[in-house]
């Protein structure tokens, strides 16, 4: 199995001094996703929880929305120079005859982009099976304030590399249910949502999703597609993320740090 971290020797600069020492880096490797044996996309990711990543990606593409629709996930062909399995190819089998989106997604998706290959912004306003506008979630402000520290405490790979994004799924009481790390912000979210799909938890009514970076359009859409009524970020949201959250009736919180934060939409859920 590929590892989430790799070791490299670096020259450490400190004032006028130099020293050589080993350093831990967050691993980044390609993952080819196939659907029914047909190539779908390639994403750059941190190895680990690959099946969760693929399952969450399929939710984000609108191809599945219930766990029973995902028939199977398996590692398949993909070998290194020595003939060993690289574990960098995953094939998904979906019930219901889902049509592969190869015409739109058969290209490299970088660790920084969750929407590469889409034709227009309108094309990503995927219809959700789980409308969030009527979700009756209520969350206390103090619970929101505590989420970043709880997520950070679960970021084991970040502690050694400092180079990963994270996403965490919480209950309304602030209990951390699932945390995932990845070099890609959208991958970390896909891993969380994929875990929930495979655990039979979708829709995620009454849950909160926290991301360690900014709140973008694609992360807002992914939250909505999983039925999550509140998305929080430790950094800023984009204008399009706010527009989409308002349109969908999703609560969007940004700059969640310490004892402060901004609620951009549906502030009635926070009190």
Short mmCIF file of N, CA and C in Angstrom, two decimals, residues 71-226:
data_model
loop_
_atom_site.label_atom_id
_atom_site.label_comp_id
_atom_site.label_asym_id
_atom_site.label_seq_id
_atom_site.Cartn_x
_atom_site.Cartn_y
_atom_site.Cartn_z
N UNK A 71 -22.31 -0.90 -5.71
CA UNK A 71 -22.24 -2.36 -5.64
C UNK A 71 -20.89 -2.86 -5.19
N UNK A 72 -19.80 -2.25 -5.67
CA UNK A 72 -18.47 -2.75 -5.33
C UNK A 72 -17.41 -1.70 -5.61
N UNK A 73 -16.32 -1.78 -4.86
CA UNK A 73 -15.13 -0.98 -5.08
C UNK A 73 -13.94 -1.93 -5.00
N UNK A 74 -13.01 -1.82 -5.93
CA UNK A 74 -11.84 -2.70 -5.88
C UNK A 74 -10.64 -2.03 -6.52
N UNK A 75 -9.47 -2.34 -5.98
CA UNK A 75 -8.24 -1.95 -6.64
C UNK A 75 -8.03 -2.87 -7.84
N UNK A 76 -7.54 -2.31 -8.92
CA UNK A 76 -7.30 -3.13 -10.10
C UNK A 76 -5.95 -2.78 -10.71
N UNK A 77 -5.79 -3.08 -12.01
CA UNK A 77 -4.49 -2.98 -12.68
C UNK A 77 -3.79 -1.66 -12.37
N UNK A 78 -2.52 -1.77 -12.15
CA UNK A 78 -1.69 -0.61 -11.85
C UNK A 78 -0.45 -1.10 -11.14
N UNK A 79 0.67 -1.22 -11.85
CA UNK A 79 1.88 -1.79 -11.27
C UNK A 79 3.07 -0.87 -11.47
N UNK A 80 4.04 -1.01 -10.58
CA UNK A 80 5.28 -0.25 -10.71
C UNK A 80 6.30 -1.03 -11.52
N UNK A 81 7.54 -0.53 -11.59
CA UNK A 81 8.57 -1.16 -12.41
C UNK A 81 8.90 -2.57 -11.94
N UNK A 82 8.64 -2.86 -10.67
CA UNK A 82 8.91 -4.19 -10.13
C UNK A 82 7.70 -5.12 -10.22
N UNK A 83 6.60 -4.61 -10.80
CA UNK A 83 5.40 -5.42 -10.96
C UNK A 83 4.48 -5.45 -9.77
N UNK A 84 4.78 -4.66 -8.75
CA UNK A 84 3.93 -4.61 -7.56
C UNK A 84 2.75 -3.67 -7.80
N UNK A 85 1.62 -3.99 -7.19
CA UNK A 85 0.42 -3.16 -7.32
C UNK A 85 0.68 -1.79 -6.69
N UNK A 86 0.40 -0.74 -7.44
CA UNK A 86 0.60 0.61 -6.93
C UNK A 86 -0.57 1.09 -6.08
N UNK A 87 -1.70 0.36 -6.16
CA UNK A 87 -2.93 0.78 -5.47
C UNK A 87 -3.32 2.19 -5.88
N UNK A 88 -3.13 2.50 -7.15
CA UNK A 88 -3.46 3.81 -7.69
C UNK A 88 -4.57 3.75 -8.74
N UNK A 89 -5.28 2.63 -8.82
CA UNK A 89 -6.42 2.49 -9.73
C UNK A 89 -7.55 1.83 -8.97
N UNK A 90 -8.71 2.49 -8.91
CA UNK A 90 -9.89 1.93 -8.24
C UNK A 90 -11.04 1.89 -9.23
N UNK A 91 -11.69 0.74 -9.30
CA UNK A 91 -12.85 0.56 -10.18
C UNK A 91 -14.10 0.45 -9.31
N UNK A 92 -15.11 1.23 -9.65
CA UNK A 92 -16.39 1.22 -8.93
C UNK A 92 -17.47 0.61 -9.80
N UNK A 93 -18.31 -0.20 -9.19
CA UNK A 93 -19.48 -0.77 -9.86
C UNK A 93 -20.72 -0.18 -9.19
N UNK A 94 -21.59 0.40 -10.01
CA UNK A 94 -22.77 1.09 -9.50
C UNK A 94 -24.03 0.40 -10.02
N UNK A 95 -24.97 0.16 -9.14
CA UNK A 95 -26.27 -0.38 -9.55
C UNK A 95 -27.06 0.70 -10.28
N UNK A 96 -27.90 0.29 -11.19
CA UNK A 96 -28.83 1.22 -11.82
C UNK A 96 -28.38 1.76 -13.15
N UNK A 97 -27.27 1.25 -13.67
CA UNK A 97 -26.87 1.66 -15.02
C UNK A 97 -26.44 3.10 -15.13
N UNK A 98 -25.71 3.61 -14.14
CA UNK A 98 -25.24 4.99 -14.22
C UNK A 98 -24.35 5.17 -15.44
N UNK A 99 -24.48 6.30 -16.11
CA UNK A 99 -23.71 6.58 -17.32
C UNK A 99 -22.40 7.25 -16.95
N UNK A 100 -21.25 6.70 -17.35
CA UNK A 100 -19.98 7.35 -17.06
C UNK A 100 -19.92 8.76 -17.62
N UNK A 101 -19.26 9.65 -16.90
CA UNK A 101 -19.16 11.04 -17.32
C UNK A 101 -17.84 11.31 -18.03
N UNK A 102 -17.27 10.28 -18.70
CA UNK A 102 -15.94 10.39 -19.28
C UNK A 102 -15.82 11.56 -20.23
N UNK A 103 -16.90 11.87 -20.95
CA UNK A 103 -16.82 12.95 -21.94
C UNK A 103 -16.51 14.28 -21.27
N UNK A 104 -16.86 14.40 -19.99
CA UNK A 104 -16.65 15.66 -19.29
C UNK A 104 -15.50 15.60 -18.29
N UNK A 105 -15.15 14.39 -17.80
CA UNK A 105 -14.22 14.31 -16.67
C UNK A 105 -12.97 13.49 -16.94
N UNK A 106 -12.79 13.01 -18.15
CA UNK A 106 -11.66 12.13 -18.42
C UNK A 106 -10.37 12.94 -18.61
N UNK A 107 -9.90 13.52 -17.52
CA UNK A 107 -8.68 14.30 -17.54
C UNK A 107 -8.14 14.38 -16.13
N UNK A 108 -6.98 15.00 -15.99
CA UNK A 108 -6.36 15.10 -14.68
C UNK A 108 -7.07 16.14 -13.83
N UNK A 109 -7.47 15.74 -12.62
CA UNK A 109 -8.00 16.67 -11.63
C UNK A 109 -6.91 16.91 -10.61
N UNK A 110 -6.42 18.12 -10.50
CA UNK A 110 -5.31 18.39 -9.59
C UNK A 110 -5.81 18.40 -8.16
N UNK A 111 -4.85 18.41 -7.23
CA UNK A 111 -5.22 18.43 -5.81
C UNK A 111 -5.79 19.77 -5.40
N UNK A 112 -5.78 20.75 -6.29
CA UNK A 112 -6.30 22.08 -5.95
C UNK A 112 -7.66 22.35 -6.57
N UNK A 113 -8.15 21.42 -7.40
CA UNK A 113 -9.35 21.72 -8.17
C UNK A 113 -10.35 20.58 -8.09
N UNK A 114 -11.60 20.92 -7.77
CA UNK A 114 -12.64 19.90 -7.73
C UNK A 114 -13.59 19.98 -8.90
N UNK A 115 -13.36 20.93 -9.82
CA UNK A 115 -14.31 21.14 -10.90
C UNK A 115 -13.66 21.09 -12.27
N UNK A 116 -12.40 20.64 -12.35
CA UNK A 116 -11.72 20.62 -13.64
C UNK A 116 -12.51 19.79 -14.64
N UNK A 117 -12.68 20.32 -15.85
CA UNK A 117 -13.36 19.57 -16.90
C UNK A 117 -14.82 19.89 -17.04
N UNK A 118 -15.39 20.65 -16.13
CA UNK A 118 -16.78 21.04 -16.26
C UNK A 118 -16.92 22.09 -17.35
N UNK A 119 -18.02 22.06 -18.08
CA UNK A 119 -18.19 22.96 -19.21
C UNK A 119 -18.56 24.38 -18.77
N UNK A 120 -19.47 24.50 -17.84
CA UNK A 120 -19.92 25.81 -17.39
C UNK A 120 -20.25 25.74 -15.91
N UNK A 121 -20.38 26.91 -15.28
CA UNK A 121 -20.78 26.93 -13.89
C UNK A 121 -22.16 26.30 -13.72
N UNK A 122 -23.06 26.55 -14.65
CA UNK A 122 -24.41 25.99 -14.55
C UNK A 122 -24.39 24.47 -14.55
N UNK A 123 -23.39 23.89 -15.23
CA UNK A 123 -23.32 22.44 -15.34
C UNK A 123 -23.02 21.78 -14.00
N UNK A 124 -22.48 22.54 -13.03
CA UNK A 124 -22.16 21.94 -11.74
C UNK A 124 -23.25 22.17 -10.71
N UNK A 125 -24.33 22.80 -11.07
CA UNK A 125 -25.46 22.94 -10.15
C UNK A 125 -26.29 21.66 -10.18
N UNK A 126 -25.61 20.57 -9.75
CA UNK A 126 -26.21 19.25 -9.81
C UNK A 126 -27.43 19.16 -8.90
N UNK A 127 -28.47 18.53 -9.41
CA UNK A 127 -29.67 18.36 -8.60
C UNK A 127 -29.38 17.44 -7.43
N UNK A 128 -29.76 17.87 -6.24
CA UNK A 128 -29.53 17.06 -5.06
C UNK A 128 -30.77 16.26 -4.71
N UNK A 129 -30.54 15.02 -4.29
CA UNK A 129 -31.63 14.18 -3.80
C UNK A 129 -32.01 14.53 -2.37
N UNK A 130 -31.18 15.34 -1.71
CA UNK A 130 -31.39 15.64 -0.30
C UNK A 130 -31.48 17.16 -0.09
N UNK A 131 -32.62 17.78 -0.32
CA UNK A 131 -32.74 19.22 -0.10
C UNK A 131 -32.44 19.58 1.36
N UNK A 132 -31.66 20.63 1.56
CA UNK A 132 -31.23 20.99 2.92
C UNK A 132 -32.00 22.18 3.49
N UNK A 133 -32.78 22.86 2.67
CA UNK A 133 -33.42 24.10 3.11
C UNK A 133 -34.34 23.88 4.31
N UNK A 134 -35.00 22.73 4.36
CA UNK A 134 -35.96 22.47 5.44
C UNK A 134 -35.34 21.76 6.64
N UNK A 135 -34.05 21.56 6.63
CA UNK A 135 -33.39 20.88 7.75
C UNK A 135 -33.52 21.72 9.01
N UNK A 136 -33.97 21.10 10.08
CA UNK A 136 -34.23 21.82 11.33
C UNK A 136 -33.04 21.93 12.26
N UNK A 137 -31.84 21.79 11.75
CA UNK A 137 -30.63 21.87 12.58
C UNK A 137 -30.58 23.16 13.39
N UNK A 138 -30.21 23.01 14.66
CA UNK A 138 -29.89 24.14 15.52
C UNK A 138 -28.56 23.83 16.21
N UNK A 139 -27.64 24.77 16.18
CA UNK A 139 -26.34 24.54 16.78
C UNK A 139 -25.93 25.75 17.61
N UNK A 140 -25.38 25.49 18.77
CA UNK A 140 -24.95 26.58 19.65
C UNK A 140 -23.64 27.18 19.15
N UNK A 141 -23.49 28.48 19.35
CA UNK A 141 -22.27 29.16 18.92
C UNK A 141 -21.04 28.52 19.52
N UNK A 142 -21.10 28.19 20.80
CA UNK A 142 -19.92 27.64 21.47
C UNK A 142 -19.50 26.31 20.84
N UNK A 143 -20.49 25.54 20.37
CA UNK A 143 -20.16 24.29 19.68
C UNK A 143 -19.37 24.58 18.42
N UNK A 144 -19.79 25.59 17.66
CA UNK A 144 -19.06 25.97 16.45
C UNK A 144 -17.62 26.37 16.78
N UNK A 145 -17.44 27.16 17.82
CA UNK A 145 -16.11 27.63 18.19
C UNK A 145 -15.15 26.47 18.50
N UNK A 146 -15.69 25.37 19.01
CA UNK A 146 -14.85 24.25 19.43
C UNK A 146 -14.47 23.32 18.28
N UNK A 147 -15.14 23.43 17.13
CA UNK A 147 -14.92 22.48 16.04
C UNK A 147 -13.50 22.50 15.48
N UNK A 148 -12.90 23.68 15.21
CA UNK A 148 -11.54 23.66 14.62
C UNK A 148 -10.51 22.94 15.48
N UNK A 149 -10.56 23.13 16.79
CA UNK A 149 -9.60 22.45 17.67
C UNK A 149 -9.83 20.95 17.67
N UNK A 150 -11.09 20.53 17.61
CA UNK A 150 -11.38 19.10 17.60
C UNK A 150 -10.91 18.46 16.29
N UNK A 151 -11.07 19.18 15.19
CA UNK A 151 -10.59 18.64 13.92
C UNK A 151 -9.06 18.61 13.90
N UNK A 152 -8.44 19.67 14.36
CA UNK A 152 -6.97 19.73 14.37
C UNK A 152 -6.39 18.59 15.20
N UNK A 153 -7.03 18.26 16.31
CA UNK A 153 -6.53 17.19 17.16
C UNK A 153 -6.56 15.83 16.45
N UNK A 154 -7.41 15.71 15.44
CA UNK A 154 -7.54 14.45 14.69
C UNK A 154 -6.64 14.41 13.46
N UNK A 155 -5.91 15.50 13.17
CA UNK A 155 -5.07 15.57 11.97
C UNK A 155 -3.68 15.02 12.28
N UNK A 156 -3.56 13.72 12.31
CA UNK A 156 -2.29 13.10 12.69
C UNK A 156 -1.21 13.31 11.63
N UNK A 157 -1.58 13.22 10.35
CA UNK A 157 -0.57 13.39 9.30
C UNK A 157 -0.13 14.84 9.19
N UNK A 158 -1.06 15.78 9.40
CA UNK A 158 -0.70 17.19 9.37
C UNK A 158 0.34 17.52 10.42
N UNK A 159 0.25 16.89 11.57
CA UNK A 159 1.19 17.17 12.65
C UNK A 159 2.62 16.86 12.22
N UNK A 160 2.79 15.85 11.37
CA UNK A 160 4.15 15.47 10.98
C UNK A 160 4.61 16.14 9.69
N UNK A 161 3.67 16.65 8.87
CA UNK A 161 4.05 17.23 7.58
C UNK A 161 3.70 18.69 7.42
N UNK A 162 2.62 19.14 8.07
CA UNK A 162 2.16 20.52 7.90
C UNK A 162 1.63 20.80 6.51
N UNK A 163 1.34 19.75 5.72
CA UNK A 163 1.01 19.97 4.32
C UNK A 163 -0.29 19.38 3.84
N UNK A 164 -1.27 19.24 4.72
CA UNK A 164 -2.53 18.61 4.32
C UNK A 164 -3.73 19.44 4.70
N UNK A 165 -4.77 19.35 3.87
CA UNK A 165 -6.08 19.88 4.22
C UNK A 165 -6.84 18.82 5.01
N UNK A 166 -7.88 19.25 5.68
CA UNK A 166 -8.70 18.31 6.45
C UNK A 166 -10.16 18.67 6.34
N UNK A 167 -11.01 17.66 6.52
CA UNK A 167 -12.46 17.86 6.61
C UNK A 167 -12.97 16.99 7.74
N UNK A 168 -13.93 17.51 8.48
CA UNK A 168 -14.49 16.76 9.60
C UNK A 168 -16.00 16.81 9.60
N UNK A 169 -16.61 15.67 9.88
CA UNK A 169 -18.07 15.58 10.00
C UNK A 169 -18.42 15.51 11.47
N UNK A 170 -19.33 16.39 11.88
CA UNK A 170 -19.72 16.49 13.28
C UNK A 170 -21.22 16.35 13.44
N UNK A 171 -21.63 15.88 14.62
CA UNK A 171 -23.03 15.94 15.00
C UNK A 171 -23.36 17.33 15.50
N UNK A 172 -24.63 17.59 15.69
CA UNK A 172 -25.06 18.92 16.13
C UNK A 172 -24.50 19.27 17.51
N UNK A 173 -24.12 18.25 18.28
CA UNK A 173 -23.55 18.48 19.61
C UNK A 173 -22.04 18.68 19.58
N UNK A 174 -21.44 18.66 18.38
CA UNK A 174 -20.02 18.87 18.26
C UNK A 174 -19.19 17.61 18.30
N UNK A 175 -19.83 16.44 18.36
CA UNK A 175 -19.07 15.18 18.36
C UNK A 175 -18.47 14.93 16.98
N UNK A 176 -17.17 14.67 16.93
CA UNK A 176 -16.49 14.38 15.68
C UNK A 176 -16.77 12.93 15.29
N UNK A 177 -17.38 12.75 14.13
CA UNK A 177 -17.76 11.43 13.66
C UNK A 177 -16.76 10.86 12.65
N UNK A 178 -16.17 11.73 11.86
CA UNK A 178 -15.22 11.28 10.85
C UNK A 178 -14.31 12.44 10.46
N UNK A 179 -13.01 12.18 10.41
CA UNK A 179 -12.04 13.18 9.96
C UNK A 179 -11.16 12.54 8.89
N UNK A 180 -10.89 13.30 7.84
CA UNK A 180 -10.04 12.82 6.76
C UNK A 180 -9.09 13.92 6.33
N UNK A 181 -7.89 13.53 5.87
CA UNK A 181 -6.87 14.47 5.41
C UNK A 181 -6.50 14.17 3.97
N UNK A 182 -6.06 15.19 3.25
CA UNK A 182 -5.61 14.99 1.88
C UNK A 182 -4.92 16.27 1.39
N UNK A 183 -4.05 16.12 0.39
CA UNK A 183 -3.45 17.30 -0.22
C UNK A 183 -4.49 18.14 -0.94
N UNK A 184 -5.61 17.54 -1.32
CA UNK A 184 -6.67 18.27 -2.00
C UNK A 184 -7.84 18.55 -1.07
N UNK A 185 -8.30 19.80 -1.05
CA UNK A 185 -9.44 20.15 -0.19
C UNK A 185 -10.67 19.35 -0.55
N UNK A 186 -10.94 19.26 -1.87
CA UNK A 186 -12.14 18.54 -2.29
C UNK A 186 -12.01 17.05 -2.03
N UNK A 187 -10.76 16.50 -2.09
CA UNK A 187 -10.57 15.09 -1.79
C UNK A 187 -10.87 14.78 -0.33
N UNK A 188 -10.44 15.66 0.57
CA UNK A 188 -10.72 15.45 1.99
C UNK A 188 -12.21 15.39 2.24
N UNK A 189 -12.96 16.27 1.59
CA UNK A 189 -14.42 16.26 1.73
C UNK A 189 -15.01 15.01 1.11
N UNK A 190 -14.53 14.62 -0.06
CA UNK A 190 -15.02 13.39 -0.69
C UNK A 190 -14.78 12.18 0.21
N UNK A 191 -13.64 12.14 0.88
CA UNK A 191 -13.36 11.01 1.77
C UNK A 191 -14.34 10.95 2.93
N UNK A 192 -14.71 12.11 3.47
CA UNK A 192 -15.69 12.15 4.56
C UNK A 192 -17.06 11.71 4.06
N UNK A 193 -17.49 12.27 2.95
CA UNK A 193 -18.82 11.94 2.42
C UNK A 193 -18.86 10.49 1.96
N UNK A 194 -17.77 10.01 1.37
CA UNK A 194 -17.71 8.62 0.96
C UNK A 194 -17.80 7.67 2.14
N UNK A 195 -17.15 8.03 3.25
CA UNK A 195 -17.27 7.23 4.48
C UNK A 195 -18.73 7.17 4.91
N UNK A 196 -19.41 8.30 4.89
CA UNK A 196 -20.81 8.34 5.30
C UNK A 196 -21.68 7.50 4.38
N UNK A 197 -21.43 7.57 3.08
CA UNK A 197 -22.19 6.75 2.13
C UNK A 197 -22.00 5.27 2.41
N UNK A 198 -20.76 4.86 2.59
CA UNK A 198 -20.47 3.44 2.81
C UNK A 198 -20.97 2.94 4.16
N UNK A 199 -21.16 3.88 5.11
CA UNK A 199 -21.71 3.52 6.42
C UNK A 199 -23.23 3.60 6.44
N UNK A 200 -23.84 3.93 5.30
CA UNK A 200 -25.30 4.02 5.22
C UNK A 200 -25.89 5.21 5.95
N UNK A 201 -25.13 6.30 6.06
CA UNK A 201 -25.56 7.47 6.83
C UNK A 201 -26.20 8.58 6.00
N UNK A 202 -26.13 8.48 4.66
CA UNK A 202 -26.73 9.54 3.85
C UNK A 202 -28.25 9.40 3.83
N UNK A 203 -28.98 10.54 3.90
CA UNK A 203 -28.51 11.92 3.94
C UNK A 203 -28.02 12.30 5.34
N UNK A 204 -27.10 13.27 5.38
CA UNK A 204 -26.50 13.69 6.64
C UNK A 204 -27.30 14.82 7.28
N UNK A 205 -28.57 14.56 7.46
CA UNK A 205 -29.47 15.52 8.10
C UNK A 205 -28.99 15.85 9.50
N UNK A 206 -28.98 17.14 9.84
CA UNK A 206 -28.62 17.54 11.19
C UNK A 206 -27.14 17.48 11.49
N UNK A 207 -26.28 17.39 10.47
CA UNK A 207 -24.85 17.31 10.68
C UNK A 207 -24.14 18.59 10.24
N UNK A 208 -22.88 18.72 10.67
CA UNK A 208 -22.04 19.85 10.32
C UNK A 208 -20.79 19.34 9.61
N UNK A 209 -20.33 20.09 8.61
CA UNK A 209 -19.08 19.77 7.93
C UNK A 209 -18.12 20.94 8.11
N UNK A 210 -16.91 20.67 8.61
CA UNK A 210 -15.89 21.70 8.77
C UNK A 210 -14.73 21.39 7.84
N UNK A 211 -14.24 22.42 7.14
CA UNK A 211 -13.07 22.27 6.28
C UNK A 211 -11.97 23.20 6.80
N UNK A 212 -10.72 22.75 6.63
CA UNK A 212 -9.60 23.47 7.23
C UNK A 212 -9.16 24.69 6.43
N UNK A 213 -9.62 24.82 5.20
CA UNK A 213 -9.24 25.96 4.37
C UNK A 213 -10.41 26.88 4.10
N UNK A 214 -10.52 27.28 2.84
CA UNK A 214 -11.62 28.17 2.48
C UNK A 214 -12.84 27.36 2.03
N UNK A 215 -13.98 28.02 1.96
CA UNK A 215 -15.22 27.39 1.50
C UNK A 215 -15.47 27.82 0.06
N UNK A 216 -15.30 26.92 -0.86
CA UNK A 216 -15.47 27.21 -2.28
C UNK A 216 -16.83 26.72 -2.78
N UNK A 217 -17.12 27.05 -4.02
CA UNK A 217 -18.38 26.62 -4.63
C UNK A 217 -18.50 25.11 -4.61
N UNK A 218 -17.43 24.40 -5.04
CA UNK A 218 -17.54 22.95 -5.15
C UNK A 218 -17.71 22.28 -3.80
N UNK A 219 -17.11 22.82 -2.74
CA UNK A 219 -17.29 22.22 -1.43
C UNK A 219 -18.70 22.46 -0.91
N UNK A 220 -19.26 23.61 -1.22
CA UNK A 220 -20.65 23.90 -0.85
C UNK A 220 -21.58 22.93 -1.55
N UNK A 221 -21.32 22.69 -2.83
CA UNK A 221 -22.15 21.75 -3.59
C UNK A 221 -22.03 20.34 -3.03
N UNK A 222 -20.82 19.91 -2.71
CA UNK A 222 -20.62 18.57 -2.17
C UNK A 222 -21.38 18.40 -0.86
N UNK A 223 -21.34 19.42 0.00
CA UNK A 223 -22.08 19.34 1.26
C UNK A 223 -23.58 19.19 0.99
N UNK A 224 -24.10 19.98 0.07
CA UNK A 224 -25.53 19.92 -0.24
C UNK A 224 -25.92 18.56 -0.81
N UNK A 225 -25.08 18.00 -1.68
CA UNK A 225 -25.38 16.71 -2.30
C UNK A 225 -25.40 15.58 -1.28
N UNK A 226 -24.73 15.77 -0.15
CA UNK A 226 -24.75 14.78 0.92
C UNK A 226 -25.84 15.06 1.95
#
